[in-house]
Each structure stands twice: as C-alpha cells, then as structure tokens.
mmCIF file of C-alpha atoms in Angstrom:
data_model
loop_
_atom_site.group_PDB
_atom_site.id
_atom_site.type_symbol
_atom_site.label_atom_id
_atom_site.label_comp_id
_atom_site.label_asym_id
_atom_site.label_seq_id
_atom_site.Cartn_x
_atom_site.Cartn_y
_atom_site.Cartn_z
ATOM 1 C CA MET A 1183 23.757 -3.754 25.024
ATOM 2 C CA ASP A 1184 25.441 -7.206 24.844
ATOM 3 C CA GLU A 1185 22.907 -10.042 24.809
ATOM 4 C CA ILE A 1186 24.910 -12.152 27.196
ATOM 5 C CA GLU A 1187 24.914 -9.275 29.627
ATOM 6 C CA LEU A 1188 21.088 -8.995 29.194
ATOM 7 C CA VAL A 1189 20.620 -12.686 29.741
ATOM 8 C CA ARG A 1190 22.783 -12.483 32.987
ATOM 9 C CA ARG A 1191 20.650 -9.609 34.227
ATOM 10 C CA CYS A 1192 17.473 -11.665 33.426
ATOM 11 C CA LEU A 1193 18.886 -14.438 35.529
ATOM 12 C CA ASP A 1194 19.397 -11.947 38.318
ATOM 13 C CA GLY A 1195 15.646 -11.275 38.057
ATOM 14 C CA ASP A 1196 15.713 -8.101 35.954
ATOM 15 C CA LEU A 1197 12.536 -8.150 33.937
ATOM 16 C CA GLU A 1198 13.418 -5.007 31.975
ATOM 17 C CA ALA A 1199 16.429 -6.852 30.542
ATOM 18 C CA PHE A 1200 14.057 -9.535 29.284
ATOM 19 C CA ASP A 1201 11.726 -6.919 27.863
ATOM 20 C CA ILE A 1202 14.745 -5.523 25.814
ATOM 21 C CA LEU A 1203 15.392 -9.062 24.483
ATOM 22 C CA VAL A 1204 11.671 -9.403 23.511
ATOM 23 C CA GLN A 1205 11.781 -6.077 21.709
ATOM 24 C CA CYS A 1206 14.845 -7.219 19.770
ATOM 25 C CA TYR A 1207 13.411 -10.530 18.717
ATOM 26 C CA ARG A 1208 9.530 -10.346 18.715
ATOM 27 C CA GLU A 1209 9.159 -9.625 14.927
ATOM 28 C CA ARG A 1210 11.548 -12.543 14.082
ATOM 29 C CA VAL A 1211 9.906 -14.975 16.401
ATOM 30 C CA TYR A 1212 6.408 -14.106 15.335
ATOM 31 C CA GLY A 1213 7.450 -14.057 11.714
ATOM 32 C CA LEU A 1214 8.969 -17.467 12.048
ATOM 33 C CA ALA A 1215 5.910 -18.824 13.699
ATOM 34 C CA LEU A 1216 3.649 -17.254 11.105
ATOM 35 C CA HIS A 1217 5.690 -18.684 8.210
ATOM 36 C CA LEU A 1218 5.617 -22.144 9.840
ATOM 37 C CA LEU A 1219 2.061 -22.306 11.082
ATOM 38 C CA GLY A 1220 0.347 -19.978 8.564
ATOM 39 C CA ASN A 1221 -2.254 -18.800 11.047
ATOM 40 C CA PRO A 1222 -1.815 -15.323 12.660
ATOM 41 C CA ASP A 1223 -3.683 -16.204 15.817
ATOM 42 C CA ALA A 1224 -1.938 -19.456 16.410
ATOM 43 C CA SER A 1225 1.365 -17.736 15.588
ATOM 44 C CA GLU A 1226 0.796 -15.061 18.150
ATOM 45 C CA ASP A 1227 -0.011 -17.593 20.805
ATOM 46 C CA LEU A 1228 3.083 -19.592 19.939
ATOM 47 C CA ALA A 1229 5.324 -16.553 19.900
ATOM 48 C CA GLN A 1230 4.012 -15.733 23.424
ATOM 49 C CA GLU A 1231 4.687 -19.350 24.432
ATOM 50 C CA ALA A 1232 8.191 -19.228 22.966
ATOM 51 C CA PHE A 1233 9.099 -16.092 24.943
ATOM 52 C CA LEU A 1234 7.615 -17.487 28.171
ATOM 53 C CA ARG A 1235 9.542 -20.746 27.656
ATOM 54 C CA ALA A 1236 12.703 -18.790 26.943
ATOM 55 C CA PHE A 1237 12.139 -16.948 30.150
ATOM 56 C CA THR A 1238 11.728 -19.980 32.348
ATOM 57 C CA ARG A 1239 14.565 -21.803 30.673
ATOM 58 C CA LEU A 1240 16.970 -19.049 30.397
ATOM 59 C CA ALA A 1241 19.324 -20.693 32.857
ATOM 60 C CA LEU A 1242 19.852 -23.399 30.224
ATOM 61 C CA PHE A 1243 21.107 -20.934 27.534
ATOM 62 C CA ASP A 1244 24.848 -21.559 27.073
ATOM 63 C CA PRO A 1245 26.551 -18.757 25.203
ATOM 64 C CA LYS A 1246 29.515 -20.928 24.455
ATOM 65 C CA ARG A 1247 27.363 -23.338 22.483
ATOM 66 C CA ASP A 1248 24.815 -21.050 20.703
ATOM 67 C CA SER A 1249 24.108 -17.406 20.088
ATOM 68 C CA PHE A 1250 20.955 -16.123 21.869
ATOM 69 C CA ALA A 1251 19.188 -15.727 18.476
ATOM 70 C CA ALA A 1252 19.952 -19.269 17.427
ATOM 71 C CA TRP A 1253 18.872 -20.665 20.858
ATOM 72 C CA LEU A 1254 15.622 -18.682 20.831
ATOM 73 C CA LEU A 1255 14.750 -19.432 17.180
ATOM 74 C CA THR A 1256 15.568 -23.113 17.632
ATOM 75 C CA LEU A 1257 13.145 -23.213 20.598
ATOM 76 C CA THR A 1258 10.496 -21.434 18.521
ATOM 77 C CA THR A 1259 10.969 -23.785 15.549
ATOM 78 C CA ARG A 1260 10.613 -26.866 17.780
ATOM 79 C CA LEU A 1261 7.462 -25.485 19.338
ATOM 80 C CA CYS A 1262 6.033 -24.776 15.944
ATOM 81 C CA LEU A 1263 6.788 -28.259 14.623
ATOM 82 C CA ASN A 1264 5.346 -29.822 17.697
ATOM 83 C CA ALA A 1265 2.234 -27.696 17.305
ATOM 84 C CA LEU A 1266 1.977 -28.793 13.673
ATOM 85 C CA LYS A 1267 2.256 -32.415 14.592
ATOM 86 C CA ARG A 1268 -0.310 -32.138 17.394
ATOM 87 C CA ARG A 1269 -2.678 -30.072 15.590
ATOM 88 C CA MET A 1270 -3.521 -31.757 12.349
ATOM 89 C CA THR A 1271 -2.517 -34.227 9.761
ATOM 90 C CA GLU A 1272 -0.955 -32.869 6.580
ATOM 91 C CA GLU A 1273 -4.116 -33.199 4.631
ATOM 92 C CA ARG A 1274 -6.218 -31.203 7.105
ATOM 93 C CA TRP A 1275 -3.597 -28.646 7.273
ATOM 94 C CA LEU A 1276 -3.419 -28.123 3.443
ATOM 95 C CA THR A 1277 -7.186 -27.811 3.420
ATOM 96 C CA SER A 1278 -7.048 -25.039 6.049
ATOM 97 C CA LEU A 1279 -4.283 -23.270 4.019
ATOM 98 C CA GLU A 1280 -6.592 -23.039 1.026
ATOM 99 C CA THR A 1281 -9.020 -21.073 3.059
ATOM 100 C CA ALA A 1282 -6.314 -18.965 4.566
ATOM 101 C CA ASN A 1283 -4.901 -18.208 1.071
ATOM 102 C CA ASN A 1284 -8.373 -17.124 -0.219
ATOM 103 C CA GLU A 1285 -8.698 -14.686 2.688
ATOM 104 C CA GLU A 1286 -5.208 -13.304 1.917
ATOM 105 C CA GLU A 1287 -6.113 -12.767 -1.700
ATOM 106 C CA LEU A 1288 -9.078 -10.654 -0.647
ATOM 107 C CA THR A 1289 -6.928 -8.612 1.779
ATOM 108 C CA LEU A 1290 -4.414 -8.080 -0.871
ATOM 109 C CA MET A 1291 -6.958 -6.617 -3.273
ATOM 110 C CA ASP A 1292 -8.030 -4.166 -0.651
ATOM 111 C CA GLU A 1293 -4.541 -3.207 0.394
ATOM 112 C CA THR A 1294 -2.926 -2.735 -2.980
ATOM 113 C CA MET A 1295 -5.064 0.238 -4.254
ATOM 114 C CA PRO A 1296 -3.781 3.138 -2.114
ATOM 115 C CA SER A 1297 -0.215 1.978 -1.669
ATOM 116 C CA PRO A 1298 2.798 3.245 -3.547
ATOM 117 C CA GLU A 1299 4.360 0.801 -5.964
ATOM 118 C CA GLU A 1300 7.249 -0.264 -3.827
ATOM 119 C CA LEU A 1301 5.127 -0.831 -0.783
ATOM 120 C CA TRP A 1302 2.664 -2.701 -2.824
ATOM 121 C CA TRP A 1303 5.299 -4.916 -4.296
ATOM 122 C CA ALA A 1304 6.822 -5.635 -0.897
ATOM 123 C CA LYS A 1305 3.427 -6.640 0.472
ATOM 124 C CA GLU A 1306 2.743 -8.716 -2.648
ATOM 125 C CA ARG A 1307 6.037 -10.507 -2.531
ATOM 126 C CA ARG A 1308 5.642 -11.218 1.191
ATOM 127 C CA LEU A 1309 2.321 -12.938 0.495
ATOM 128 C CA ILE A 1310 3.590 -14.822 -2.496
ATOM 129 C CA VAL A 1311 6.725 -15.999 -0.546
ATOM 130 C CA ARG A 1312 4.605 -16.999 2.482
ATOM 131 C CA ARG A 1313 2.075 -18.813 0.394
ATOM 132 C CA LEU A 1314 4.633 -20.739 -1.703
ATOM 133 C CA LEU A 1315 6.615 -21.588 1.425
ATOM 134 C CA MET A 1316 3.435 -23.054 2.904
ATOM 135 C CA THR A 1317 3.383 -25.687 0.053
ATOM 136 C CA LEU A 1318 6.630 -27.143 1.281
ATOM 137 C CA PRO A 1319 6.669 -29.918 3.896
ATOM 138 C CA PRO A 1320 7.016 -28.433 7.486
ATOM 139 C CA MET A 1321 10.602 -29.637 8.080
ATOM 140 C CA GLN A 1322 11.842 -28.379 4.652
ATOM 141 C CA ARG A 1323 10.085 -25.041 5.269
ATOM 142 C CA ALA A 1324 11.649 -24.723 8.776
ATOM 143 C CA ALA A 1325 15.161 -25.512 7.210
ATOM 144 C CA MET A 1326 14.629 -22.770 4.532
ATOM 145 C CA LEU A 1327 13.350 -20.179 7.066
ATOM 146 C CA LEU A 1328 16.193 -20.725 9.535
ATOM 147 C CA HIS A 1329 18.926 -20.784 6.903
ATOM 148 C CA TYR A 1330 17.870 -18.177 4.388
ATOM 149 C CA GLY A 1331 15.648 -16.139 6.693
ATOM 150 C CA GLU A 1332 17.648 -16.195 9.848
ATOM 151 C CA GLY A 1333 21.133 -16.784 8.489
ATOM 152 C CA MET A 1334 21.811 -19.877 10.573
ATOM 153 C CA THR A 1335 24.446 -22.166 9.247
ATOM 154 C CA VAL A 1336 23.592 -25.585 7.802
ATOM 155 C CA GLN A 1337 25.133 -27.116 10.937
ATOM 156 C CA GLU A 1338 23.074 -24.952 13.231
ATOM 157 C CA VAL A 1339 19.881 -25.770 11.282
ATOM 158 C CA ALA A 1340 20.724 -29.523 11.505
ATOM 159 C CA LYS A 1341 21.133 -29.109 15.258
ATOM 160 C CA ALA A 1342 17.852 -27.148 15.607
ATOM 161 C CA LEU A 1343 15.860 -29.683 13.539
ATOM 162 C CA GLU A 1344 17.626 -32.633 15.189
ATOM 163 C CA THR A 1345 18.751 -34.081 11.852
ATOM 164 C CA SER A 1346 21.860 -34.619 9.792
ATOM 165 C CA VAL A 1347 23.723 -31.853 7.826
ATOM 166 C CA GLY A 1348 23.190 -33.963 4.575
ATOM 167 C CA THR A 1349 19.446 -33.991 5.104
ATOM 168 C CA VAL A 1350 19.406 -30.220 5.622
ATOM 169 C CA LYS A 1351 21.417 -29.654 2.513
ATOM 170 C CA SER A 1352 19.003 -31.765 0.549
ATOM 171 C CA TRP A 1353 16.015 -29.961 2.002
ATOM 172 C CA LEU A 1354 17.498 -26.605 1.110
ATOM 173 C CA PHE A 1355 18.270 -27.639 -2.403
ATOM 174 C CA ARG A 1356 14.878 -29.210 -3.003
ATOM 175 C CA GLY A 1357 13.084 -26.447 -1.308
ATOM 176 C CA ARG A 1358 14.804 -23.633 -3.170
ATOM 177 C CA GLU A 1359 14.324 -25.463 -6.514
ATOM 178 C CA ALA A 1360 10.672 -26.083 -5.801
ATOM 179 C CA LEU A 1361 10.081 -22.380 -4.974
ATOM 180 C CA ARG A 1362 11.963 -21.287 -8.115
ATOM 181 C CA ARG A 1363 9.813 -23.505 -10.268
ATOM 182 C CA LYS A 1364 6.621 -22.210 -8.582
ATOM 183 C CA LEU A 1365 7.712 -18.623 -8.924
ATOM 184 C CA LYS A 1366 8.454 -19.223 -12.572
ATOM 185 C CA GLU A 1367 4.963 -20.700 -13.064
ATOM 186 C CA VAL A 1368 3.357 -17.624 -11.671
ATOM 187 C CA GLY A 1369 5.783 -15.429 -13.643
ATOM 188 C CA VAL A 1370 7.334 -13.658 -10.657
ATOM 189 C CA VAL A 1371 11.005 -14.441 -11.371
ATOM 190 C CA MET B 1109 16.665 -27.656 -19.201
ATOM 191 C CA LYS B 1110 19.576 -29.815 -20.593
ATOM 192 C CA ASP B 1111 20.394 -33.143 -18.922
ATOM 193 C CA GLU B 1112 23.877 -31.929 -18.121
ATOM 194 C CA CYS B 1113 22.410 -28.864 -16.268
ATOM 195 C CA ARG B 1114 20.022 -31.125 -14.432
ATOM 196 C CA ARG B 1115 22.931 -33.207 -13.142
ATOM 197 C CA PHE B 1116 24.850 -30.077 -12.196
ATOM 198 C CA LEU B 1117 22.016 -28.432 -10.179
ATOM 199 C CA PRO B 1118 22.750 -30.050 -6.749
ATOM 200 C CA LEU B 1119 26.405 -29.360 -7.280
ATOM 201 C CA LEU B 1120 25.795 -25.697 -8.203
ATOM 202 C CA HIS B 1121 23.666 -25.425 -5.075
ATOM 203 C CA ASP B 1122 26.385 -26.842 -2.791
ATOM 204 C CA TRP B 1123 28.776 -24.351 -4.519
ATOM 205 C CA LEU B 1124 26.435 -21.419 -3.965
ATOM 206 C CA GLU B 1125 26.082 -22.456 -0.310
ATOM 207 C CA ASP B 1126 29.872 -22.687 0.088
ATOM 208 C CA GLU B 1127 29.479 -26.317 1.017
ATOM 209 C CA CYS B 1128 31.692 -27.997 -1.494
ATOM 210 C CA ASP B 1129 35.394 -28.962 -1.930
ATOM 211 C CA MET B 1130 37.807 -27.138 -4.253
ATOM 212 C CA GLU B 1131 37.433 -29.686 -7.038
ATOM 213 C CA THR B 1132 33.634 -29.397 -7.111
ATOM 214 C CA ALA B 1133 33.815 -25.615 -6.896
ATOM 215 C CA LYS B 1134 36.073 -25.650 -10.015
ATOM 216 C CA LEU B 1135 33.654 -27.897 -11.866
ATOM 217 C CA ALA B 1136 30.827 -25.612 -10.948
ATOM 218 C CA ARG B 1137 32.535 -22.482 -12.025
ATOM 219 C CA MET B 1138 33.582 -24.090 -15.300
ATOM 220 C CA HIS B 1139 30.027 -25.158 -16.025
ATOM 221 C CA LEU B 1140 28.610 -21.758 -15.053
ATOM 222 C CA SER B 1141 30.960 -19.853 -17.176
ATOM 223 C CA GLN B 1142 29.475 -21.483 -20.325
ATOM 224 C CA CYS B 1143 25.865 -22.001 -19.356
ATOM 225 C CA PRO B 1144 23.572 -19.023 -19.409
ATOM 226 C CA ASP B 1145 20.624 -21.161 -18.205
ATOM 227 C CA CYS B 1146 22.374 -22.223 -15.072
ATOM 228 C CA GLN B 1147 23.536 -18.587 -14.455
ATOM 229 C CA GLN B 1148 19.830 -17.612 -14.609
ATOM 230 C CA ILE B 1149 18.943 -20.332 -12.138
ATOM 231 C CA ILE B 1150 21.667 -19.316 -9.751
ATOM 232 C CA SER B 1151 20.408 -15.759 -9.939
ATOM 233 C CA GLU B 1152 16.811 -16.857 -9.224
ATOM 234 C CA TRP B 1153 17.984 -18.956 -6.209
ATOM 235 C CA GLN B 1154 19.737 -15.896 -4.914
ATOM 236 C CA THR B 1155 16.606 -13.884 -5.294
ATOM 237 C CA ILE B 1156 14.544 -16.524 -3.447
ATOM 238 C CA ALA B 1157 16.983 -16.426 -0.478
ATOM 239 C CA ASP B 1158 16.859 -12.619 -0.421
ATOM 240 C CA TRP B 1159 13.108 -12.593 -0.475
ATOM 241 C CA ILE B 1160 12.784 -15.039 2.352
ATOM 242 C CA GLU B 1161 15.293 -13.040 4.367
ATOM 243 C CA ALA B 1162 13.255 -9.806 3.663
ATOM 244 C CA THR B 1163 9.932 -11.449 4.353
ATOM 245 C CA LEU B 1164 10.652 -13.319 7.676
ATOM 246 C CA PRO B 1165 10.328 -10.574 10.335
ATOM 247 C CA GLU B 1166 6.555 -9.815 10.683
ATOM 248 C CA PRO B 1167 5.086 -6.931 12.659
ATOM 249 C CA VAL B 1168 3.597 -8.385 15.819
ATOM 250 C CA PRO B 1169 -0.141 -7.819 16.636
ATOM 251 C CA PRO B 1170 -0.784 -4.597 18.603
ATOM 252 C CA ASP B 1171 -1.262 -6.004 22.035
ATOM 253 C CA PHE B 1172 1.533 -8.615 21.874
ATOM 254 C CA ASP B 1173 3.709 -6.834 24.438
ATOM 255 C CA ARG B 1174 0.832 -6.313 26.868
ATOM 256 C CA LYS B 1175 -0.156 -9.970 26.691
ATOM 257 C CA LEU B 1176 3.324 -11.209 27.237
ATOM 258 C CA LYS B 1177 3.873 -8.918 30.210
ATOM 259 C CA ASP B 1178 0.656 -10.101 31.788
ATOM 260 C CA SER B 1179 1.819 -13.705 31.370
ATOM 261 C CA LEU B 1180 5.256 -12.950 32.749
ATOM 262 C CA LYS B 1181 3.730 -11.422 35.845
ATOM 263 C CA HIS B 1182 2.325 -14.840 36.672
ATOM 264 C CA GLN B 1183 5.560 -16.649 36.152
ATOM 265 C CA THR B 1184 7.660 -17.631 39.156
ATOM 266 C CA TYR B 1185 11.331 -17.337 38.063
ATOM 267 C CA LEU B 1186 12.584 -20.892 37.872
ATOM 268 C CA PRO B 1187 15.021 -22.541 35.493
ATOM 269 C CA VAL B 1188 12.331 -25.087 34.524
ATOM 270 C CA SER B 1189 8.542 -25.180 34.969
ATOM 271 C CA TRP B 1190 7.124 -26.560 38.300
ATOM 272 C CA LEU B 1191 5.696 -29.593 36.486
ATOM 273 C CA GLU B 1192 9.113 -30.542 35.146
ATOM 274 C CA THR B 1193 10.719 -29.935 38.526
ATOM 275 C CA ILE B 1194 8.238 -32.385 40.206
ATOM 276 C CA ALA B 1195 8.664 -34.928 37.360
ATOM 277 C CA SER B 1196 12.530 -34.711 37.545
ATOM 278 C CA TRP B 1197 12.361 -35.243 41.304
ATOM 279 C CA MET B 1198 10.159 -38.316 41.013
ATOM 280 C CA LEU B 1199 12.353 -39.748 38.265
ATOM 281 C CA THR B 1200 15.507 -39.185 40.197
ATOM 282 C CA VAL B 1201 14.190 -40.734 43.329
ATOM 283 C CA GLY B 1202 12.646 -43.635 41.371
ATOM 284 C CA ALA B 1203 15.895 -44.320 39.496
ATOM 285 C CA THR B 1204 17.837 -44.217 42.703
ATOM 286 C CA VAL B 1205 15.614 -46.664 44.416
ATOM 287 C CA CYS B 1206 15.680 -48.960 41.349
ATOM 288 C CA ALA B 1207 19.457 -48.858 41.243
ATOM 289 C CA VAL B 1208 19.818 -49.724 44.866
ATOM 290 C CA ALA B 1209 17.321 -52.651 44.513
ATOM 291 C CA LEU B 1210 18.881 -54.004 41.361
ATOM 292 C CA TRP B 1211 22.558 -53.762 42.181
ATOM 293 C CA GLY B 1212 22.355 -54.090 45.938
ATOM 294 C CA GLY B 1213 23.817 -50.611 46.512
ATOM 295 C CA SER B 1214 26.777 -50.963 44.243
ATOM 296 C CA LEU B 1215 28.390 -47.458 44.401
ATOM 297 C CA THR B 1216 29.840 -47.845 40.817
ATOM 298 C CA ALA B 1217 26.547 -48.674 39.273
ATOM 299 C CA LEU B 1218 24.835 -45.963 41.193
ATOM 300 C CA THR B 1219 27.492 -43.386 40.114
ATOM 301 C CA HIS B 1220 27.007 -44.443 36.529
ATOM 302 C CA LEU B 1221 23.295 -44.164 36.762
ATOM 303 C CA LEU B 1222 23.380 -40.746 38.361
ATOM 304 C CA LEU B 1223 25.890 -39.495 35.806
ATOM 305 C CA SER B 1224 23.732 -40.729 32.917
ATOM 306 C CA TRP B 1225 20.741 -38.962 34.580
ATOM 307 C CA LEU B 1226 22.795 -35.820 34.748
ATOM 308 C CA VAL B 1227 23.538 -35.971 30.999
ATOM 309 C CA VAL B 1228 19.990 -36.734 30.058
ATOM 310 C CA ALA B 1229 18.548 -34.241 32.276
ATOM 311 C CA ASN B 1230 20.613 -31.435 30.914
ATOM 312 C CA GLU B 1231 19.276 -32.063 27.497
ATOM 313 C CA VAL B 1232 15.813 -33.259 28.230
ATOM 314 C CA SER B 1233 14.420 -32.147 31.626
ATOM 315 C CA SER B 1234 17.066 -29.640 32.767
ATOM 316 C CA LEU B 1235 17.497 -31.332 36.149
ATOM 317 C CA PRO B 1236 19.783 -29.143 38.216
ATOM 318 C CA VAL B 1237 23.006 -30.679 39.445
ATOM 319 C CA GLN B 1238 22.396 -29.785 43.081
ATOM 320 C CA TRP B 1239 19.423 -32.120 43.279
ATOM 321 C CA LEU B 1240 21.473 -35.038 41.988
ATOM 322 C CA GLN B 1241 24.119 -34.082 44.567
ATOM 323 C CA PHE B 1242 21.565 -34.074 47.313
ATOM 324 C CA VAL B 1243 20.170 -37.484 46.301
ATOM 325 C CA TRP B 1244 23.709 -38.761 45.943
ATOM 326 C CA ASP B 1245 24.674 -37.516 49.418
ATOM 327 C CA GLY B 1246 21.543 -39.174 50.926
ATOM 328 C CA VAL B 1247 22.208 -42.515 49.176
ATOM 329 C CA VAL B 1248 25.898 -42.530 50.425
ATOM 330 C CA ARG B 1249 24.777 -41.774 53.926
ATOM 331 C CA TRP B 1250 22.130 -44.518 53.757
ATOM 332 C CA LEU B 1251 24.654 -47.085 52.380
#
C-alpha cells in the first residue's frame, strides 16, 4: 500500500496503518541506530523513541518535501546524534567501544563454527563494517550511513544533518577513504 | 600511491558520486583509463558502499513490536507532545503580550511577529496555525 495513504490513515487514528509502517521500517531504523550508537540496548530504546516520535509528529510529515523514509530516518539520525552528544564525550565513547568490540569478537568466535561459509562471511562482514564505521566521527558516520546505507542523496543528507552539501561531500570522501585504508590494513579488500 | 593519484582522489570520488561537471568527469575518465591503482581504489570504494548498504538493516530484538505497541497505547494522538503544546501556548501568549507592550499595539508589528512565530513554530515547535489565529483574533478584538 502507498505510504502516503498509510500516513493519511494514521492521521485518521488507524493504528494498524502505523503498525504496517513500523513493520516496513523497523530493521532500517534499528540498524541505523545500532550503527550510530554501537550499543544494542540503547539502539532499541532509541528506535522505539523514533517510532513514538514519528507517531506523535506524523501531522508534520509533508510528502511534497520528503519521502516518508527520508523523514523517518532523518528523525532517527537526529535523535541518535543528540543522544551521543548528551551521553558522553568522544573519549568516553571510544573507551566503551573497545569493550563492545571485545564482546563482539567473542560472539563471533562462537557463531562462526556451525554456519555455512556465506552466512559466516555475511556476519563477519557486518561486524567488520560496523566496527570500522564506529571509528569515524559521529557526523561523518551518519552521513555515510544515510547516503550509502539508505540511498539518500547528498542534498537530503545535508538537510538531515543540518549542514552544507560541500561538507557532506567532504565527509563522504574522507569517510570512504578512511574505511578503505582500514579494510586494506586488515586485509579484507 | 603516486602524487598525481593522490591529487585525483577527491575528483574521482566526485565523479563516482555523479557530483561533478562534464570537464571534471572527462579528466577523471582519462586518468582512470591509464591508472590501474585508481581503478582498484574505485572498485574498493564501490565495495565499501555495497557493504554498508547490505549491513544497515539489522533484525530487531524479539519483543520490539510488543514494547512499541505498549508504548503506543499510552499515547494520546496529538500532532505534538503535551509538553510542547503547553510550551508553545506560553511562548505565543508571552510574545503577543511583549509585542503589544513594546509597540503599543501596532498591528503591523504584531502581524510580523505572529508570522515569524508561525514560520519558526512549523520548524521547531510545530505550533498549529489555528492557535495563532485564535490569539490573533483575541488581540484584534482587544485592540
């Protein structure tokens, strides 16, 4: 069903329509939060908050200006960046990541043994990409996720992150080059 | 990596992103056609973008839907939260009183103030138009 029609039904008080929108976007919203925050529990809370906020602010969604996906993911990104700002300084954040990464390595060792090769590689790659993305500054990471992950245009990303198109282009270039170098260092590409 | 390639990298990135003019695109293509190192880098950049795309959606925790439904049950359907509604009301009334006190009830100044509130409110606090209209009507009657 058309998303605009679903939004209209939500505005008329149809909760089932909102549930359909949640089913369509929950993995993307949660994935974005997880890649930005790096912590599964905090990401789940944030994804919940993003949907609740989307629900209460649905009247502000203007289909002429944005697609529903861009609107929802922009809202999620801003919530994540605010949460990051509130929660900790960059140094404390990096310290917590080291712990999270160590835990992930242990999980990976447990999970790899019984899996077929392709499944193993998909999981491995997911962890590597997530871990390397975490080494980028939050705004740069958000730009990379929205552009490469969600297919938003540079202009849409600039609007979502409230910055200039030139800055987003620069973040994308530096971010992608940094990831390429890191992946080369670990021998993945 | 050669110095020339290092200089070309940002340009190649713009080309790959379709964010450059015809002249730059021509330069990028010419350089690429004779530089296997940069061809390799372009291919790796592409791989990175593909991986991020494949990685992003994450399966949600098992009780995600239930928690969200529980939270939604406690929501009153409003375009904005109650707190923001009250804050918007207070700001609007405060701004109106200030405008009347400062400009002695000048209708033009008041109109400008209310319109600017409308613009700001749409972006920041989502103040619905009808409230402004209500305040406006009250002010006009009072004047």
